[in-house]
GROMACS .gro file of C-alpha atoms in nm:
model
  192
    1MET     CA    1   0.000   0.000   0.000
    2ARG     CA    2   0.282   0.240   0.086
    3SER     CA    3   0.440   0.168  -0.255
    4LEU     CA    4   0.117   0.260  -0.432
    5PHE     CA    5   0.097   0.582  -0.227
    6LEU     CA    6   0.456   0.672  -0.319
    7THR     CA    7   0.374   0.621  -0.689
    8VAL     CA    8   0.031   0.790  -0.703
    9VAL     CA    9   0.102   1.104  -0.498
   10PRO     CA   10   0.393   1.226  -0.717
   11LEU     CA   11   0.187   1.148  -1.029
   12LEU     CA   12  -0.110   1.350  -0.903
   13THR     CA   13   0.120   1.634  -0.800
   14SER     CA   14   0.278   1.644  -1.145
   15LEU     CA   15  -0.064   1.646  -1.314
   16ALA     CA   16  -0.175   1.937  -1.095
   17VAL     CA   17   0.131   2.135  -1.204
   18LEU     CA   18   0.086   2.059  -1.577
   19PRO     CA   19  -0.168   2.337  -1.652
   20SER     CA   20   0.055   2.594  -1.484
   21LEU     CA   21   0.351   2.477  -1.696
   22VAL     CA   22   0.143   2.521  -2.011
   23ALA     CA   23   0.036   2.864  -1.891
   24ALA     CA   24   0.401   2.947  -1.811
   25ASP     CA   25   0.502   2.851  -2.167
   26GLU     CA   26   0.231   3.077  -2.313
   27PHE     CA   27   0.331   3.358  -2.076
   28CYS     CA   28   0.696   3.328  -2.183
   29GLU     CA   29   0.605   3.308  -2.552
   30ASP     CA   30   0.394   3.620  -2.508
   31LEU     CA   31   0.684   3.813  -2.355
   32TRP     CA   32   0.920   3.683  -2.625
   33PHE     CA   33   0.680   3.792  -2.901
   34THR     CA   34   0.632   4.145  -2.765
   35ARG     CA   35   1.005   4.200  -2.710
   36ASN     CA   36   1.091   4.074  -3.057
   37ALA     CA   37   0.804   4.261  -3.224
   38ILE     CA   38   0.959   4.584  -3.093
   39MET     CA   39   1.294   4.475  -3.237
   40ASP     CA   40   1.128   4.380  -3.568
   41ARG     CA   41   0.966   4.722  -3.598
   42ALA     CA   42   1.311   4.879  -3.545
   43GLY     CA   43   1.448   4.675  -3.838
   44TYR     CA   44   1.618   4.385  -3.659
   45CYS     CA   45   1.717   4.091  -3.882
   46PHE     CA   46   1.623   3.760  -3.720
   47GLY     CA   47   1.851   3.459  -3.751
   48SER     CA   48   1.661   3.198  -3.547
   49ASN     CA   49   1.401   2.968  -3.702
   50LEU     CA   50   1.131   3.117  -3.479
   51GLY     CA   51   1.228   3.477  -3.548
   52ARG     CA   52   1.227   3.421  -3.925
   53ALA     CA   53   0.895   3.232  -3.908
   54ILE     CA   54   0.714   3.494  -3.699
   55PHE     CA   55   0.861   3.817  -3.839
   56ASP     CA   56   0.928   3.939  -4.192
   57ASN     CA   57   1.300   3.989  -4.256
   58THR     CA   58   1.252   4.140  -4.605
   59ASP     CA   59   1.277   4.497  -4.473
   60CYS     CA   60   1.529   4.435  -4.195
   61LEU     CA   61   1.834   4.658  -4.149
   62GLY     CA   62   2.073   4.441  -3.947
   63LYS     CA   63   2.145   4.306  -3.601
   64ASN     CA   64   2.233   4.644  -3.442
   65VAL     CA   65   1.920   4.856  -3.443
   66ARG     CA   66   1.838   5.174  -3.254
   67LEU     CA   67   1.540   5.185  -3.022
   68ASN     CA   68   1.381   5.502  -2.892
   69ARG     CA   69   1.391   5.552  -2.514
   70GLY     CA   70   1.039   5.415  -2.457
   71ASP     CA   71   1.111   5.101  -2.658
   72GLN     CA   72   1.444   5.055  -2.476
   73GLU     CA   73   1.264   5.069  -2.142
   74THR     CA   74   0.992   4.828  -2.260
   75VAL     CA   75   1.250   4.579  -2.392
   76ALA     CA   76   1.442   4.601  -2.063
   77THR     CA   77   1.118   4.540  -1.867
   78LEU     CA   78   1.031   4.239  -2.085
   79GLN     CA   79   1.383   4.094  -2.051
   80SER     CA   80   1.361   4.133  -1.674
   81MET     CA   81   1.021   3.960  -1.669
   82GLU     CA   82   1.159   3.677  -1.885
   83HIS     CA   83   1.455   3.639  -1.649
   84ASP     CA   84   1.239   3.652  -1.332
   85ASN     CA   85   1.008   3.382  -1.473
   86ASP     CA   86   1.295   3.164  -1.600
   87CYS     CA   87   1.159   3.184  -1.956
   88ARG     CA   88   1.324   2.968  -2.218
   89VAL     CA   89   1.144   2.992  -2.551
   90ASP     CA   90   1.263   2.732  -2.800
   91THR     CA   91   1.373   2.946  -3.095
   92SER     CA   92   1.447   2.639  -3.307
   93GLN     CA   93   1.071   2.587  -3.348
   94SER     CA   94   0.873   2.762  -3.621
   95GLN     CA   95   0.555   2.870  -3.441
   96LEU     CA   96   0.417   3.012  -3.120
   97SER     CA   97   0.105   2.898  -2.934
   98LEU     CA   98  -0.037   3.253  -2.913
   99LYS     CA   99  -0.400   3.242  -3.024
  100ASP     CA  100  -0.404   3.611  -3.110
  101LEU     CA  101  -0.087   3.622  -3.322
  102LYS     CA  102  -0.263   3.760  -3.632
  103HIS     CA  103  -0.415   4.040  -3.425
  104ARG     CA  104  -0.083   4.112  -3.249
  105HIS     CA  105   0.087   4.176  -3.583
  106ALA     CA  106  -0.182   4.437  -3.662
  107LEU     CA  107  -0.132   4.633  -3.339
  108TRP     CA  108   0.001   4.987  -3.334
  109PHE     CA  109   0.077   4.956  -2.962
  110LEU     CA  110   0.199   4.626  -2.818
  111PRO     CA  111   0.059   4.499  -2.485
  112ILE     CA  112   0.268   4.362  -2.200
  113ARG     CA  113   0.146   4.039  -2.040
  114ASP     CA  114   0.052   4.047  -1.673
  115LEU     CA  115   0.073   3.761  -1.426
  116SER     CA  116  -0.289   3.806  -1.320
  117GLU     CA  117  -0.593   3.715  -1.528
  118SER     CA  118  -0.961   3.799  -1.512
  119ALA     CA  119  -1.261   3.766  -1.739
  120CYS     CA  120  -1.603   3.903  -1.813
  121ILE     CA  121  -1.801   3.588  -1.886
  122GLY     CA  122  -2.108   3.661  -2.098
  123TRP     CA  123  -2.082   4.023  -2.215
  124LEU     CA  124  -2.423   4.188  -2.170
  125GLY     CA  125  -2.348   4.511  -2.356
  126ASP     CA  126  -2.376   4.601  -2.723
  127GLN     CA  127  -2.127   4.498  -2.989
  128ALA     CA  128  -1.802   4.692  -2.945
  129GLY     CA  129  -1.495   4.742  -3.161
  130LEU     CA  130  -1.143   4.644  -3.061
  131ARG     CA  131  -0.868   4.875  -3.180
  132ALA     CA  132  -0.507   4.840  -3.294
  133GLY     CA  133  -0.396   5.076  -3.017
  134PRO     CA  134  -0.521   5.244  -2.700
  135THR     CA  135  -0.677   5.540  -2.880
  136LEU     CA  136  -0.998   5.614  -3.070
  137ASP     CA  137  -0.783   5.703  -3.375
  138ALA     CA  138  -0.658   5.343  -3.407
  139PRO     CA  139  -0.838   5.126  -3.662
  140ILE     CA  140  -1.081   4.858  -3.548
  141ILE     CA  141  -0.925   4.511  -3.584
  142GLY     CA  142  -1.178   4.300  -3.394
  143LYS     CA  143  -1.504   4.304  -3.203
  144ILE     CA  144  -1.684   4.196  -2.890
  145ALA     CA  145  -2.038   4.066  -2.938
  146PRO     CA  146  -2.311   4.009  -2.679
  147GLY     CA  147  -2.253   3.677  -2.498
  148ASP     CA  148  -1.876   3.674  -2.559
  149THR     CA  149  -1.620   3.616  -2.286
  150ILE     CA  150  -1.360   3.892  -2.254
  151GLY     CA  151  -1.023   3.788  -2.114
  152TYR     CA  152  -0.794   4.033  -1.937
  153SER     CA  153  -0.429   3.920  -1.911
  154TYR     CA  154  -0.233   4.235  -1.995
  155LEU     CA  155  -0.121   4.553  -1.822
  156PRO     CA  156  -0.362   4.840  -1.893
  157HIS     CA  157  -0.244   5.153  -2.074
  158ALA     CA  158  -0.407   5.494  -2.034
  159ASN     CA  159  -0.745   5.347  -1.925
  160TRP     CA  160  -0.742   5.097  -2.212
  161ASP     CA  161  -0.706   4.720  -2.191
  162TYR     CA  162  -0.572   4.475  -2.445
  163VAL     CA  163  -0.832   4.198  -2.438
  164GLN     CA  164  -0.884   3.860  -2.596
  165VAL     CA  165  -1.238   3.757  -2.689
  166PHE     CA  166  -1.372   3.401  -2.671
  167ASP     CA  167  -1.704   3.237  -2.751
  168SER     CA  168  -1.908   3.056  -2.485
  169ASN     CA  169  -1.688   2.744  -2.528
  170TRP     CA  170  -1.363   2.940  -2.476
  171ASN     CA  171  -1.269   2.925  -2.845
  172PHE     CA  172  -1.063   3.230  -2.944
  173LYS     CA  173  -1.249   3.483  -3.160
  174SER     CA  174  -1.076   3.819  -3.159
  175ALA     CA  175  -0.841   4.060  -2.978
  176GLY     CA  176  -0.752   4.427  -2.954
  177TRP     CA  177  -0.754   4.735  -2.733
  178SER     CA  178  -1.078   4.832  -2.556
  179ASP     CA  179  -1.183   5.115  -2.328
  180LEU     CA  180  -1.493   4.931  -2.200
  181ARG     CA  181  -1.553   4.940  -1.826
  182ILE     CA  182  -1.649   4.602  -1.686
  183THR     CA  183  -1.901   4.598  -1.402
  184PRO     CA  184  -2.134   4.336  -1.254
  185LYS     CA  185  -2.410   4.491  -1.471
  186THR     CA  186  -2.217   4.435  -1.798
  187CYS     CA  187  -2.126   4.067  -1.747
  188ARG     CA  188  -2.318   3.757  -1.648
  189GLN     CA  189  -2.020   3.670  -1.431
  190ILE     CA  190  -1.682   3.826  -1.349
  191ALA     CA  191  -1.399   3.579  -1.286
  192GLY     CA  192  -1.055   3.643  -1.141
   0.00000   0.00000   0.00000
C-alpha cells in the first residue's frame, strides 16, 4: 500500500502542475513575441528559425538597431520579466502557441502580459470594436459581441485594456484594445 501511495502522490502532483507549466510557456512566448516585435519594428534581422517564421526579414536593417527611449525601457522590462520567470522559448521551433498572433501583428501599440488574469463571462453590452492601439484614432481590428467572454491578461495603458475575446466554449475569436468598463451589470459573471 505504501508503494502505491509513493507512486500515485507524485503522479497527481505532477498532473496538478501541468496546466501551470502550459500557462508558463504561453506567458513566456507572449513576452518573447512582444520584445521581438519591438525589435522587428526597429528593423532587426532575425537569424533563429522562430524569429524568421514569426517576423518578416525582407525589410530588416541588421542586427544592431536603434530603439527610442520608450522602446528601450519596454524591452528592458520584458527581458527582466523573462529572467524573473525563467523563460526559455525554443527558438528552433517555427511557431508560437499565441491564439491572437494575427491580431498582435496588426497592433500599433503592443501589450505587456501580466501575471494576473480575469474575465467578463457573458458580455451583456452592445457589440463593441477592438482597436489596434489604445486610442480612438486606431483602426478597429476585432469586435466583442453580446454573450462573448472577454479575457484580461495584460497591463492596462491609459485606461485601455488589451483583451482577448472568446465564444461561450472558450474558443478564441478576436483581440484588440478596448476602453470598455467592466461591471457586474455588464457581465453575467466576473472571474478572477
